[in-house]
Amino acid sequence: GQQLNQSPQSMFIQEGEDVSMNCTSSSIFNTWLWYKQDPGEGPVLLIALYKAGELTSNGRLTAQFGITRKDSFLNISASIPSDVGIYFCAGHNYNTDKLIFGTGTRLQVFP
Amino acid sequence: EAGVTQSPTHLIKTRGQQATLRCSPISGHTSVYWYQQALGLGLQFLLWYDEGEERNRGNFPPRFSGRQFPNYSSELNVNALELEDSALYLCASSWGGAFLFGPGTRLTVT
């Protein structure tokens, strides 16, 4: 199935460090979404982006919708142990109404 | 407001059997989306239902099917189960382009 390119695949960082991950696509999207998933649970929506160039924050999280509409990034500042999990980007196309997911970034935070 | 709900939480079936998974969207949402997530992998789009109709399906064989009821809840049926169907099945509903997921059903095929 179709998936977006997400990097890095995994990150091992120390508590307090900042984190950055990004997603790229060959197709343009109308909406970019960022999710966090804990093992065995459903993804939880972190940030939704609706306009090219949009920069949105949610607490320590900041995400941007790329100008080309083909990419997005997520930053986490001052990481804490509960940030551990898998982060997925997802792009939504209004025409097909499909939500296509990235390959995921596994984040480990060490105290 | 209740979120997306799914049942059962876990389901264990043997190869060749049929599985039925259920989902209720957020109140007021008319669309339901089904995704499959095999262990350690990403989410793959399965099916999209809106207003009782199947609107789109992903690259899955016809033995994956479903329906949407008048109250917008949905069923996913998987016939002739194969070992590789073991996965977390996630349901989502959408409002304004923001997809909200349920907790999932873990299907194990032995």
Coordinates of N, CA and C in Angstrom, one line a residue:
Chain A
G1 N 0.8 -1.2 0.0 CA 0.0 0.0 0.0 C 0.9 1.3 0.0
Q2 N 0.2 2.4 -0.3 CA 1.0 3.6 -0.4 C 1.3 4.1 1.0
Q3 N 2.6 4.6 1.1 CA 3.0 5.2 2.4 C 3.9 6.4 2.1
L4 N 3.9 7.4 3.0 CA 4.7 8.5 2.9 C 6.1 8.2 3.4
N5 N 7.1 9.0 2.9 CA 8.5 8.8 3.4 C 8.6 9.7 4.7
Q6 N 8.9 9.0 5.8 CA 9.1 9.7 7.1 C 10.4 9.4 7.6
S7 N 11.1 10.4 8.2 CA 12.4 10.2 8.7 C 12.6 11.1 9.9
P8 N 13.5 10.7 10.9 CA 14.2 9.4 10.8 C 13.3 8.2 11.2
Q9 N 13.8 7.0 11.0 CA 13.0 5.8 11.3 C 12.9 5.7 12.8
S10 N 14.0 6.0 13.5 CA 14.0 5.9 15.0 C 15.0 7.0 15.6
M11 N 14.7 7.3 16.8 CA 15.5 8.3 17.5 C 15.7 7.9 19.0
F12 N 16.9 8.0 19.5 CA 17.2 7.7 20.8 C 17.8 9.0 21.4
I13 N 17.1 9.7 22.3 CA 17.5 11.0 22.8 C 17.5 11.0 24.3
Q14 N 18.1 12.1 24.9 CA 18.1 12.2 26.3 C 17.0 13.2 26.7
E15 N 16.4 13.0 27.8 CA 15.4 13.9 28.3 C 15.9 15.3 28.3
G16 N 15.0 16.2 27.8 CA 15.3 17.6 27.7 C 15.8 18.1 26.3
E17 N 16.1 17.1 25.5 CA 16.6 17.4 24.1 C 15.4 17.7 23.2
D18 N 15.6 18.5 22.2 CA 14.6 18.7 21.2 C 14.7 17.7 20.1
V19 N 13.5 17.4 19.5 CA 13.4 16.4 18.4 C 12.8 17.0 17.2
S20 N 13.2 16.5 16.0 CA 12.7 16.9 14.8 C 12.5 15.8 13.8
M21 N 11.3 15.7 13.2 CA 11.1 14.6 12.3 C 10.3 15.2 11.1
N22 N 10.4 14.5 9.9 CA 9.7 15.1 8.8 C 9.1 14.0 7.9
C23 N 8.3 14.5 7.0 CA 7.6 13.6 6.1 C 7.5 14.2 4.7
T24 N 7.8 13.4 3.7 CA 7.7 13.9 2.3 C 6.9 13.0 1.5
S25 N 6.3 13.6 0.4 CA 5.4 12.9 -0.5 C 5.7 13.3 -1.9
S26 N 5.3 12.4 -2.9 CA 5.4 12.8 -4.3 C 4.1 13.5 -4.7
S27 N 3.1 13.4 -3.9 CA 1.8 13.9 -4.2 C 1.5 15.1 -3.2
I28 N 0.6 16.0 -3.7 CA 0.2 17.1 -2.8 C -1.0 16.7 -1.9
F29 N -1.1 17.3 -0.8 CA -2.2 17.0 0.1 C -2.9 18.3 0.5
N30 N -4.1 18.1 0.9 CA -4.9 19.3 1.4 C -4.7 19.5 2.9
T31 N -4.4 18.4 3.6 CA -4.3 18.4 5.0 C -3.1 17.5 5.4
W32 N -2.3 18.0 6.4 CA -1.3 17.2 7.0 C -1.7 17.0 8.5
L33 N -1.5 15.7 9.0 CA -1.9 15.4 10.3 C -0.7 14.7 11.0
W34 N -0.5 14.9 12.3 CA 0.5 14.2 13.0 C -0.1 13.5 14.2
Y35 N 0.3 12.2 14.3 CA -0.3 11.3 15.4 C 0.8 10.7 16.2
K36 N 0.5 10.4 17.5 CA 1.3 9.6 18.3 C 0.6 8.3 18.7
Q37 N 1.3 7.2 18.6 CA 0.7 5.9 18.9 C 1.5 5.1 19.9
D38 N 0.8 4.7 21.0 CA 1.5 3.8 22.0 C 1.2 2.4 21.6
P39 N 2.0 1.4 22.0 CA 1.8 0.0 21.6 C 0.4 -0.5 21.9
G40 N -0.2 -1.1 20.8 CA -1.4 -1.8 21.0 C -2.6 -0.8 21.1
E41 N -2.4 0.5 20.9 CA -3.5 1.4 21.0 C -3.7 2.2 19.7
G42 N -4.8 2.9 19.6 CA -5.0 3.7 18.4 C -4.2 4.9 18.3
P43 N -3.9 5.5 17.2 CA -3.2 6.7 17.1 C -4.0 7.9 17.7
V44 N -3.3 8.8 18.3 CA -3.9 10.0 18.9 C -3.5 11.2 18.1
L45 N -4.4 12.0 17.7 CA -4.1 13.2 16.9 C -3.4 14.2 17.7
L46 N -2.3 14.7 17.2 CA -1.5 15.7 17.9 C -1.8 17.1 17.3
I47 N -1.6 17.2 16.0 CA -1.7 18.5 15.3 C -2.3 18.2 14.0
A48 N -3.2 19.1 13.5 CA -3.8 19.1 12.2 C -3.4 20.4 11.5
L49 N -2.9 20.3 10.2 CA -2.5 21.5 9.4 C -3.4 21.5 8.2
Y50 N -3.9 22.7 7.9 CA -4.9 22.8 6.8 C -4.5 23.7 5.6
K51 N -3.3 24.4 5.8 CA -3.0 25.4 4.8 C -1.5 25.4 4.5
A52 N -1.1 25.5 3.3 CA 0.3 25.5 2.9 C 1.0 26.6 3.6
G53 N 2.2 26.3 4.3 CA 2.9 27.3 5.0 C 2.5 27.5 6.5
E54 N 1.4 26.9 6.8 CA 0.9 27.0 8.2 C 1.8 26.4 9.2
L55 N 2.0 27.1 10.3 CA 2.8 26.7 11.4 C 1.9 26.7 12.7
T56 N 1.8 25.5 13.3 CA 0.9 25.3 14.4 C 1.6 24.7 15.6
S57 N 1.3 25.2 16.8 CA 1.8 24.6 18.0 C 0.8 24.0 18.9
N58 N 1.2 23.0 19.6 CA 0.3 22.4 20.6 C 1.2 22.0 21.8
G59 N 1.3 23.0 22.8 CA 2.2 22.8 23.9 C 3.7 22.8 23.4
R60 N 4.4 21.7 23.7 CA 5.8 21.6 23.3 C 6.0 21.1 21.8
L61 N 4.9 20.9 21.2 CA 4.9 20.4 19.8 C 4.6 21.5 18.8
T62 N 5.4 21.5 17.7 CA 5.2 22.5 16.6 C 5.3 21.7 15.3
A63 N 4.3 22.0 14.4 CA 4.4 21.4 13.1 C 4.1 22.4 12.0
Q64 N 4.7 22.1 10.8 CA 4.5 23.0 9.7 C 4.0 22.2 8.5
F65 N 3.2 22.9 7.7 CA 2.7 22.4 6.4 C 3.6 23.0 5.4
G66 N 4.3 22.2 4.6 CA 5.3 22.7 3.6 C 4.6 23.6 2.5
I67 N 5.3 24.5 2.0 CA 4.8 25.4 1.0 C 4.4 24.7 -0.3
T68 N 5.2 23.6 -0.6 CA 4.9 22.8 -1.8 C 3.7 21.9 -1.6
R69 N 3.2 21.8 -0.4 CA 2.1 20.9 0.0 C 2.5 19.4 -0.1
K70 N 3.8 19.2 -0.2 CA 4.3 17.8 -0.3 C 5.1 17.4 0.9
D71 N 5.2 18.2 1.9 CA 6.0 17.8 3.0 C 5.5 18.5 4.3
S72 N 6.0 18.0 5.4 CA 5.6 18.5 6.7 C 6.6 18.1 7.7
F73 N 6.8 18.9 8.8 CA 7.7 18.5 9.9 C 7.1 18.7 11.2
L74 N 7.6 17.9 12.2 CA 7.1 18.0 13.6 C 8.3 18.2 14.5
N75 N 8.3 19.2 15.3 CA 9.3 19.4 16.3 C 8.7 19.2 17.7
I76 N 9.5 18.5 18.6 CA 9.1 18.4 20.0 C 10.2 19.0 20.8
S77 N 9.9 20.0 21.6 CA 10.9 20.7 22.4 C 11.0 20.1 23.8
A78 N 12.2 20.1 24.4 CA 12.4 19.7 25.8 C 11.7 18.4 26.1
S79 N 12.1 17.3 25.4 CA 11.4 16.0 25.5 C 11.4 15.5 26.9
I80 N 10.3 14.7 27.2 CA 10.2 14.1 28.5 C 9.9 12.6 28.3
P81 N 10.0 11.8 29.3 CA 9.8 10.4 29.2 C 8.5 9.9 28.5
S82 N 7.4 10.7 28.8 CA 6.1 10.3 28.3 C 6.0 10.6 26.8
D83 N 7.0 11.2 26.2 CA 7.0 11.4 24.7 C 7.3 10.1 24.0
V84 N 7.8 9.1 24.7 CA 8.1 7.8 24.1 C 6.9 7.3 23.3
G85 N 7.2 6.8 22.1 CA 6.1 6.2 21.3 C 6.5 6.3 19.8
I86 N 5.5 6.0 19.0 CA 5.7 6.1 17.5 C 4.9 7.2 17.0
Y87 N 5.6 8.1 16.2 CA 4.9 9.2 15.7 C 4.7 9.0 14.2
F88 N 3.5 9.3 13.7 CA 3.1 9.1 12.3 C 2.7 10.4 11.7
C89 N 3.1 10.7 10.5 CA 2.5 11.8 9.8 C 1.5 11.2 8.9
A90 N 0.5 12.0 8.4 CA -0.5 11.5 7.5 C -0.9 12.6 6.6
G91 N -1.1 12.3 5.4 CA -1.6 13.3 4.4 C -3.0 13.0 3.9
H92 N -3.8 14.0 3.8 CA -5.2 13.7 3.3 C -5.5 14.5 2.0
N93 N -6.1 13.7 1.1 CA -6.4 14.3 -0.2 C -7.9 14.4 -0.3
Y94 N -8.5 15.6 -0.5 CA -10.0 15.7 -0.5 C -10.6 15.0 -1.6
N95 N -9.9 14.8 -2.7 CA -10.5 14.2 -3.9 C -10.8 12.7 -3.7
T96 N -9.8 12.0 -3.1 CA -9.9 10.6 -2.9 C -10.4 10.3 -1.5
D97 N -10.3 11.3 -0.6 CA -10.7 11.2 0.8 C -9.9 10.1 1.5
K98 N -8.7 9.7 1.0 CA -7.8 8.8 1.6 C -6.9 9.5 2.5
L99 N -6.6 8.9 3.7 CA -5.6 9.4 4.6 C -4.4 8.5 4.5
I100 N -3.3 8.9 3.9 CA -2.1 8.1 3.7 C -1.1 8.4 4.8
F101 N -0.6 7.3 5.4 CA 0.3 7.4 6.6 C 1.8 7.3 6.2
G102 N 2.6 8.0 7.0 CA 4.0 7.8 6.9 C 4.5 6.5 7.5
T103 N 5.7 6.2 7.4 CA 6.3 4.9 7.9 C 6.5 4.9 9.4
G104 N 6.5 6.1 10.0 CA 6.6 6.2 11.4 C 8.0 6.5 11.9
T105 N 8.1 7.2 13.0 CA 9.3 7.5 13.7 C 9.2 7.0 15.2
R106 N 10.0 6.1 15.5 CA 10.0 5.5 16.9 C 10.9 6.4 17.8
L107 N 10.4 7.0 18.8 CA 11.1 7.8 19.7 C 11.3 7.2 21.1
Q108 N 12.6 7.1 21.5 CA 12.9 6.7 22.8 C 13.6 7.8 23.6
V109 N 13.2 8.1 24.8 CA 13.7 9.2 25.6 C 14.3 8.6 26.8
F110 N 15.6 8.8 27.1 CA 16.3 8.3 28.2 C 16.4 9.4 29.3
P111 N 16.2 9.0 30.6 CA 16.3 10.1 31.6 C 17.8 10.5 31.8
Chain B
E1 N -18.1 14.2 25.2 CA -18.5 13.5 24.0 C -17.7 12.3 23.8
A2 N -18.4 11.2 23.6 CA -17.6 9.9 23.4 C -16.8 9.9 22.1
G3 N -15.7 9.3 22.1 CA -14.9 9.2 20.9 C -15.3 8.0 20.1
V4 N -14.5 7.6 19.1 CA -14.7 6.5 18.3 C -14.6 5.2 19.1
T5 N -15.6 4.3 19.1 CA -15.5 3.1 19.9 C -15.4 1.9 18.9
Q6 N -14.7 0.9 19.4 CA -14.6 -0.4 18.6 C -14.8 -1.6 19.5
S7 N -15.3 -2.6 18.9 CA -15.5 -3.9 19.6 C -15.3 -5.1 18.7
P8 N -14.8 -6.2 19.2 CA -14.3 -6.4 20.5 C -12.9 -5.8 20.6
T9 N -12.3 -5.8 21.8 CA -10.9 -5.4 21.9 C -9.9 -6.4 21.3
H10 N -10.2 -7.6 21.6 CA -9.4 -8.7 21.0 C -10.3 -9.8 20.4
L11 N -9.7 -10.4 19.4 CA -10.5 -11.5 18.7 C -9.5 -12.5 18.2
I12 N -9.8 -13.8 18.6 CA -8.9 -14.9 18.2 C -9.7 -15.8 17.3
K13 N -9.2 -16.1 16.1 CA -9.9 -16.9 15.2 C -8.9 -17.9 14.6
T14 N -9.4 -19.0 14.0 CA -8.5 -19.9 13.3 C -8.6 -19.7 11.8
R15 N -7.6 -20.1 11.1 CA -7.5 -19.9 9.7 C -8.7 -20.5 9.0
G16 N -9.3 -19.7 8.0 CA -10.5 -20.2 7.3 C -11.8 -19.7 7.9
Q17 N -11.8 -19.2 9.2 CA -13.0 -18.7 9.8 C -13.3 -17.3 9.3
Q18 N -14.4 -16.7 9.7 CA -14.7 -15.4 9.4 C -14.6 -14.5 10.7
A19 N -14.3 -13.2 10.6 CA -14.2 -12.3 11.7 C -15.1 -11.1 11.4
T20 N -15.8 -10.6 12.4 CA -16.6 -9.4 12.3 C -16.1 -8.4 13.4
L21 N -15.8 -7.2 12.9 CA -15.3 -6.2 13.8 C -16.3 -5.0 13.7
R22 N -16.5 -4.3 14.8 CA -17.5 -3.3 14.8 C -16.9 -1.9 15.2
C23 N -17.5 -0.9 14.7 CA -17.0 0.5 15.0 C -18.2 1.5 15.1
S24 N -18.2 2.4 16.0 CA -19.1 3.5 16.1 C -18.4 4.8 16.0
P25 N -18.7 5.6 15.1 CA -18.0 6.9 14.9 C -18.5 7.9 16.0
I26 N -17.8 9.0 16.0 CA -18.1 10.1 16.9 C -19.5 10.6 16.5
S27 N -20.3 10.9 17.5 CA -21.7 11.4 17.2 C -21.7 12.5 16.2
G28 N -22.5 12.4 15.2 CA -22.5 13.5 14.2 C -21.6 13.3 13.0
H29 N -20.7 12.3 13.1 CA -19.8 12.0 11.9 C -20.5 10.9 11.1
T30 N -20.5 11.2 9.8 CA -21.2 10.2 8.9 C -20.2 9.2 8.2
S31 N -18.9 9.6 8.2 CA -18.0 8.7 7.5 C -17.2 7.8 8.5
V32 N -16.9 6.6 8.1 CA -16.1 5.7 8.8 C -15.0 5.1 7.9
Y33 N -13.8 5.1 8.5 CA -12.7 4.6 7.7 C -12.1 3.4 8.5
W34 N -11.7 2.4 7.7 CA -11.0 1.2 8.4 C -9.6 1.2 7.9
Y35 N -8.7 0.8 8.8 CA -7.3 0.7 8.5 C -6.8 -0.6 9.1
Q36 N -5.8 -1.2 8.5 CA -5.1 -2.4 9.0 C -3.7 -2.0 9.4
Q37 N -3.3 -2.4 10.6 CA -1.9 -2.2 11.0 C -1.3 -3.5 11.4
A38 N -0.5 -4.1 10.6 CA 0.2 -5.3 11.0 C 1.3 -5.0 12.0
L39 N 1.7 -6.0 12.8 CA 2.6 -5.7 13.9 C 3.9 -5.0 13.4
G40 N 4.2 -3.9 14.0 CA 5.4 -3.2 13.7 C 5.4 -2.4 12.4
L41 N 4.3 -2.3 11.8 CA 4.2 -1.7 10.5 C 3.3 -0.4 10.6
G42 N 3.2 0.3 9.4 CA 2.3 1.4 9.4 C 0.9 1.1 9.1
L43 N 0.0 2.1 9.0 CA -1.4 1.9 8.8 C -1.7 1.9 7.3
Q44 N -2.4 0.8 6.9 CA -2.8 0.7 5.5 C -4.3 0.9 5.4
F45 N -4.7 1.8 4.4 CA -6.1 2.1 4.2 C -6.9 0.8 3.7
L46 N -8.0 0.5 4.3 CA -8.8 -0.6 3.9 C -10.1 -0.2 3.2
L47 N -11.0 0.6 3.9 CA -12.3 0.9 3.4 C -12.7 2.2 3.9
W48 N -13.6 2.9 3.1 CA -14.2 4.1 3.6 C -15.7 4.0 3.3
Y49 N -16.5 4.3 4.3 CA -18.0 4.3 4.2 C -18.5 5.7 4.5
D50 N -19.5 6.1 3.8 CA -20.1 7.4 4.0 C -21.5 7.3 3.7
E51 N -22.4 7.8 4.6 CA -23.8 7.8 4.3 C -24.3 6.4 3.8
G52 N -23.8 5.4 4.4 CA -24.2 4.0 4.1 C -23.6 3.4 2.9
E53 N -22.8 4.1 2.2 CA -22.2 3.6 0.9 C -20.7 3.4 1.1
E54 N -20.2 2.4 0.4 CA -18.8 2.2 0.3 C -18.2 3.2 -0.8
R55 N -17.4 4.1 -0.3 CA -16.9 5.2 -1.2 C -15.5 4.9 -1.8
N56 N -14.7 4.1 -1.2 CA -13.4 3.8 -1.6 C -12.8 2.6 -0.9
R57 N -11.9 1.9 -1.5 CA -11.3 0.8 -0.8 C -9.8 0.8 -1.2
G58 N -9.0 0.2 -0.3 CA -7.6 0.1 -0.5 C -7.3 -1.1 -1.3
N59 N -6.0 -1.4 -1.4 CA -5.5 -2.6 -2.1 C -5.6 -3.9 -1.3
F60 N -6.8 -4.3 -1.0 CA -7.1 -5.5 -0.3 C -8.0 -6.4 -1.0
P61 N -7.9 -7.7 -0.8 CA -8.8 -8.7 -1.6 C -10.2 -8.5 -1.2
P62 N -11.2 -9.0 -2.0 CA -12.6 -8.9 -1.8 C -13.1 -9.6 -0.5
R63 N -12.3 -10.5 0.1 CA -12.7 -11.1 1.3 C -12.7 -10.1 2.5
F64 N -12.2 -8.9 2.3 CA -12.3 -7.8 3.2 C -13.5 -7.0 2.7
S65 N -14.6 -7.0 3.6 CA -15.8 -6.2 3.2 C -16.4 -5.6 4.4
G66 N -17.4 -4.9 4.2 CA -18.1 -4.3 5.4 C -19.4 -3.6 5.0
R67 N -19.9 -2.9 5.9 CA -21.1 -2.2 5.7 C -21.3 -1.1 6.7
Q68 N -22.1 -0.1 6.4 CA -22.4 1.0 7.3 C -23.9 1.0 7.5
F69 N -24.3 1.1 8.8 CA -25.7 1.0 9.2 C -26.3 2.4 9.2
P70 N -27.7 2.5 9.2 CA -28.3 3.9 9.2 C -27.8 4.8 10.4
N71 N -27.4 4.2 11.5 CA -26.9 5.0 12.6 C -25.4 5.4 12.4
Y72 N -24.8 5.1 11.2 CA -23.5 5.4 10.8 C -22.4 4.4 11.5
S73 N -22.8 3.5 12.4 CA -21.9 2.5 12.8 C -21.5 1.6 11.7
S74 N -20.4 0.9 11.8 CA -19.9 0.1 10.7 C -19.4 -1.3 11.2
E75 N -19.5 -2.2 10.3 CA -18.9 -3.5 10.5 C -17.9 -3.8 9.4
L76 N -16.8 -4.4 9.9 CA -15.8 -4.9 8.9 C -15.8 -6.4 9.0
N77 N -16.0 -7.1 7.9 CA -16.0 -8.6 7.8 C -14.7 -9.0 7.1
V78 N -14.1 -10.0 7.6 CA -12.9 -10.6 6.9 C -13.3 -12.1 6.8
N79 N -13.4 -12.6 5.6 CA -13.8 -14.0 5.3 C -12.5 -14.8 5.0
A80 N -12.6 -16.1 5.2 CA -11.6 -17.0 4.9 C -10.2 -16.5 5.4
L81 N -10.2 -16.3 6.7 CA -9.0 -15.7 7.4 C -7.7 -16.5 7.1
E82 N -6.7 -15.7 6.9 CA -5.4 -16.2 6.7 C -4.5 -15.7 7.8
L83 N -3.4 -16.4 8.0 CA -2.5 -16.0 9.1 C -2.0 -14.6 9.0
E84 N -1.8 -14.1 7.8 CA -1.3 -12.7 7.6 C -2.3 -11.7 7.9
D85 N -3.6 -12.1 8.2 CA -4.6 -11.1 8.5 C -4.5 -10.7 10.0
S86 N -3.6 -11.3 10.7 CA -3.4 -11.0 12.1 C -2.8 -9.5 12.2
A87 N -3.5 -8.7 12.9 CA -3.2 -7.2 12.8 C -4.1 -6.5 13.8
L88 N -3.7 -5.2 14.0 CA -4.6 -4.3 14.7 C -5.5 -3.6 13.7
Y89 N -6.8 -3.7 13.8 CA -7.7 -3.1 12.9 C -8.3 -1.8 13.6
L90 N -8.0 -0.7 12.9 CA -8.4 0.6 13.4 C -9.5 1.2 12.6
C91 N -10.4 1.9 13.3 CA -11.5 2.6 12.7 C -11.4 4.1 13.1
A92 N -11.7 4.9 12.1 CA -11.6 6.4 12.3 C -12.9 7.1 11.8
S93 N -13.2 8.2 12.4 CA -14.2 9.1 11.8 C -13.6 10.4 11.6
S94 N -14.2 11.2 10.7 CA -13.5 12.4 10.3 C -14.5 13.6 10.4
W95 N -13.9 14.8 10.8 CA -14.6 16.0 10.8 C -13.7 17.1 10.4
G96 N -14.0 17.7 9.3 CA -13.2 18.9 8.8 C -11.8 18.4 8.5
G97 N -11.6 17.2 8.0 CA -10.3 16.8 7.6 C -9.4 16.2 8.7
A98 N -9.9 16.3 10.0 CA -9.2 15.7 11.1 C -9.7 14.3 11.4
F99 N -8.9 13.3 11.2 CA -9.3 11.9 11.4 C -9.0 11.5 12.9
L100 N -10.0 11.0 13.6 CA -9.9 10.6 15.0 C -10.1 9.1 15.0
F101 N -9.2 8.4 15.7 CA -9.2 6.9 15.7 C -9.7 6.3 17.0
G102 N -10.3 5.1 16.8 CA -10.7 4.3 18.0 C -9.5 3.6 18.5
P103 N -9.7 2.8 19.6 CA -8.6 2.0 20.2 C -8.2 0.8 19.5
G104 N -9.0 0.4 18.5 CA -8.6 -0.8 17.7 C -9.1 -2.1 18.2
T105 N -9.1 -3.1 17.3 CA -9.4 -4.5 17.6 C -8.2 -5.3 17.2
R106 N -7.6 -6.0 18.1 CA -6.5 -6.9 17.8 C -7.0 -8.2 17.4
L107 N -6.8 -8.5 16.1 CA -7.2 -9.8 15.5 C -6.0 -10.7 15.4
T108 N -6.2 -11.9 16.0 CA -5.1 -12.9 15.9 C -5.7 -14.1 15.2
V109 N -5.0 -14.6 14.2 CA -5.4 -15.7 13.4 C -4.4 -16.9 13.7
T110 N -4.9 -18.0 14.2 CA -4.0 -19.1 14.5 C -4.2 -20.3 13.5

